[in-house]
Structure formats: C-alpha cells, structure tokens
C-alpha cells in the first residue's frame, strides 16, 4: 500500500488558491492513501466566530470538499483532509475521508487546542475506523496526539494506519509519534502545514516536518520545515496486525485492563 502526506502552506481565507495548490501538488503522484493538513481549506488563525463560520463549509457539499473528492476520483486514491466544517449553526475542526467512489465520512476533532475553543465546537462523535482496500484506517487531528487514548482506541478498534491531519506549533509531536506508533504497533501519517500566519496581532509559525512513522517507531519519511511537498512510501499494512514484540509478549493481549479502570 502506498501511503503519503501532502505538506503545504494554506493561504488564509483563499479557498480557491488552496485548491489550486493541492491540485498542482497532486498532479503527478500515485498513492493509495494521501493525508493532508488540518484546516487545509481555510488557514488557522480566525479572529472571530463569525469569520470561522463564513470560511467553513458544509461537508461534503462545499466547494473545497468537492474539489478534493474530485482529486480522489480522478486519481483513484483515498484522501483524508482537514477542513473547517460548517454544520447548521456550528463550526467544527474536522477531517473527511473520500475515495474513488466519492465522500465516505467525517471526523470532528475531539481535543481542541488553545484558541480553537473560541471558534470550534467540540466533537460529540467517537473515534471510528474505516476499511479501505481491505485496510483499517483511523482519523485524528493535530492536538489529539497529546492524548494517548486517541490513538489507543483507534488501534484497539483495529486501525492499521492512523491518518493525522495537523497544524503543529509545538516541537514535540513528531518525536511523540515514534512512541505512539511503537506502543500501538500501527503506522501513522502526520500531515503538517508550514509557514507563518499573521492575523492582526496574532502570529503563529507552523513547523512542517510532516512524518510517516512505522510500527516499530521508525521514521519512514519526513519533510523539511518549510517546503510544500508530497512524500509517499510503500508499507505492508498487515505488519500492523501483529501485536507481538517477541514470541512471549503481545502488547494488546497483555493489557491489564483491571488496573486501568480509573482511565475511564
Ligand atoms: C493543533 O492542535 N492545531 C496544535
């Protein structure tokens, strides 16, 4: 299975330009599964709830979503893409999954980071897995990585590849994903954005260095800090079904859930 990430700098509020960038970057690629950054349609730093609402779009009928679905159709690949989603009166920080036959599902971010709490509604949907080409995948968004339960529950539900849309501003995630993948024996694709975004007095630097991580915590591919690029690697997703780290230790079967009750 060929899995990869698209790393780019979304331009704030410039939906059509963001679509064009993605179309250009994906023109000559061949992949089974491509993951794109968080909020790829809109950019990150909103200045009001109204602005977030206006820049968000309904999924899957919005213009940005339809353009990404068209790429998935044309390229006969699956795409997980981060998006500012409008649903009724609410705005969500979401990711959607689309494939050769069109739209499949949406995941709404569970753990909102810092000022995201001002613009977005917290999700009320559980972590879910989807089967594509016989392989189970799960979606999560950026700060979800900070909560090990996100990847754990997806992995316990059978996810072999974690699709991780990100707008990272802290320096820890790429290193943490090594442990997250190792402790769950899953693959992960962290698709981060790049660049500085300044809106009024607020300015953030996004760290790039998107990463594909293997089941033993090995870094299979990484991008530079500021480049707009796509990287694709070939994996055997069946490797993620084997939770034995040696003939005597199976990290899922040996969980002592009777000692973990306080977690819930
Ligand atoms: C983040 O969750 N975008 C840091």
mmCIF file of C-alpha atoms in Angstrom, residues 3 129 135-138 140 148 150-163 176-189 212-220 235-243 245 251-252:
data_model
loop_
_atom_site.group_PDB
_atom_site.id
_atom_site.type_symbol
_atom_site.label_atom_id
_atom_site.label_comp_id
_atom_site.label_asym_id
_atom_site.label_seq_id
_atom_site.Cartn_x
_atom_site.Cartn_y
_atom_site.Cartn_z
ATOM 1 C CA UNK A 3 0.640 5.962 1.812
ATOM 2 C CA UNK A 129 -12.215 3.109 11.848
ATOM 3 C CA UNK A 135 -7.021 -1.989 5.394
ATOM 4 C CA UNK A 136 -8.445 -0.359 8.510
ATOM 5 C CA UNK A 137 -7.617 3.316 8.934
ATOM 6 C CA UNK A 138 -8.449 5.862 11.624
ATOM 7 C CA UNK A 140 -7.327 12.100 14.209
ATOM 8 C CA UNK A 148 -2.604 8.792 24.027
ATOM 9 C CA UNK A 150 -6.949 8.807 20.808
ATOM 10 C CA UNK A 151 -4.516 6.523 19.032
ATOM 11 C CA UNK A 152 -5.008 3.721 21.545
ATOM 12 C CA UNK A 153 -8.738 3.499 20.996
ATOM 13 C CA UNK A 154 -8.333 3.674 17.204
ATOM 14 C CA UNK A 155 -5.700 0.928 17.417
ATOM 15 C CA UNK A 156 -7.852 -1.239 19.694
ATOM 16 C CA UNK A 157 -10.630 -0.852 17.118
ATOM 17 C CA UNK A 158 -8.237 -2.347 14.592
ATOM 18 C CA UNK A 159 -6.789 0.708 12.815
ATOM 19 C CA UNK A 160 -3.597 -0.198 10.966
ATOM 20 C CA UNK A 161 -2.852 3.282 9.641
ATOM 21 C CA UNK A 162 -3.573 6.473 11.600
ATOM 22 C CA UNK A 163 -4.269 9.471 9.376
ATOM 23 C CA UNK A 176 5.942 11.607 20.275
ATOM 24 C CA UNK A 177 4.555 9.812 17.220
ATOM 25 C CA UNK A 178 7.528 7.432 17.428
ATOM 26 C CA UNK A 179 6.260 6.221 20.806
ATOM 27 C CA UNK A 180 2.579 6.368 19.815
ATOM 28 C CA UNK A 181 3.275 4.059 16.857
ATOM 29 C CA UNK A 182 5.554 1.767 18.824
ATOM 30 C CA UNK A 183 3.146 1.325 21.753
ATOM 31 C CA UNK A 184 0.265 0.509 19.378
ATOM 32 C CA UNK A 185 2.234 -1.142 16.556
ATOM 33 C CA UNK A 186 0.472 0.946 13.923
ATOM 34 C CA UNK A 187 1.566 3.158 11.051
ATOM 35 C CA UNK A 188 0.850 6.886 11.201
ATOM 36 C CA UNK A 189 0.900 9.639 8.626
ATOM 37 C CA UNK A 212 5.332 8.836 8.245
ATOM 38 C CA UNK A 213 6.058 6.562 11.192
ATOM 39 C CA UNK A 214 6.247 2.763 11.182
ATOM 40 C CA UNK A 215 5.050 0.118 13.637
ATOM 41 C CA UNK A 216 8.440 -0.083 15.360
ATOM 42 C CA UNK A 217 8.660 3.682 15.724
ATOM 43 C CA UNK A 218 10.889 4.004 12.684
ATOM 44 C CA UNK A 219 10.621 7.215 10.682
ATOM 45 C CA UNK A 220 9.789 6.087 7.149
ATOM 46 C CA UNK A 235 4.171 -0.230 3.526
ATOM 47 C CA UNK A 236 2.746 -3.637 4.276
ATOM 48 C CA UNK A 237 -0.291 -2.743 6.412
ATOM 49 C CA UNK A 238 -0.581 -6.378 7.562
ATOM 50 C CA UNK A 239 2.505 -5.720 9.732
ATOM 51 C CA UNK A 240 0.234 -3.639 11.980
ATOM 52 C CA UNK A 241 -1.980 -6.671 12.708
ATOM 53 C CA UNK A 242 0.847 -8.391 14.560
ATOM 54 C CA UNK A 243 0.996 -7.049 18.112
ATOM 55 C CA UNK A 245 7.053 -7.682 20.049
ATOM 56 C CA UNK A 251 1.159 -5.791 23.715
ATOM 57 C CA UNK A 252 -2.604 -5.880 23.205
#
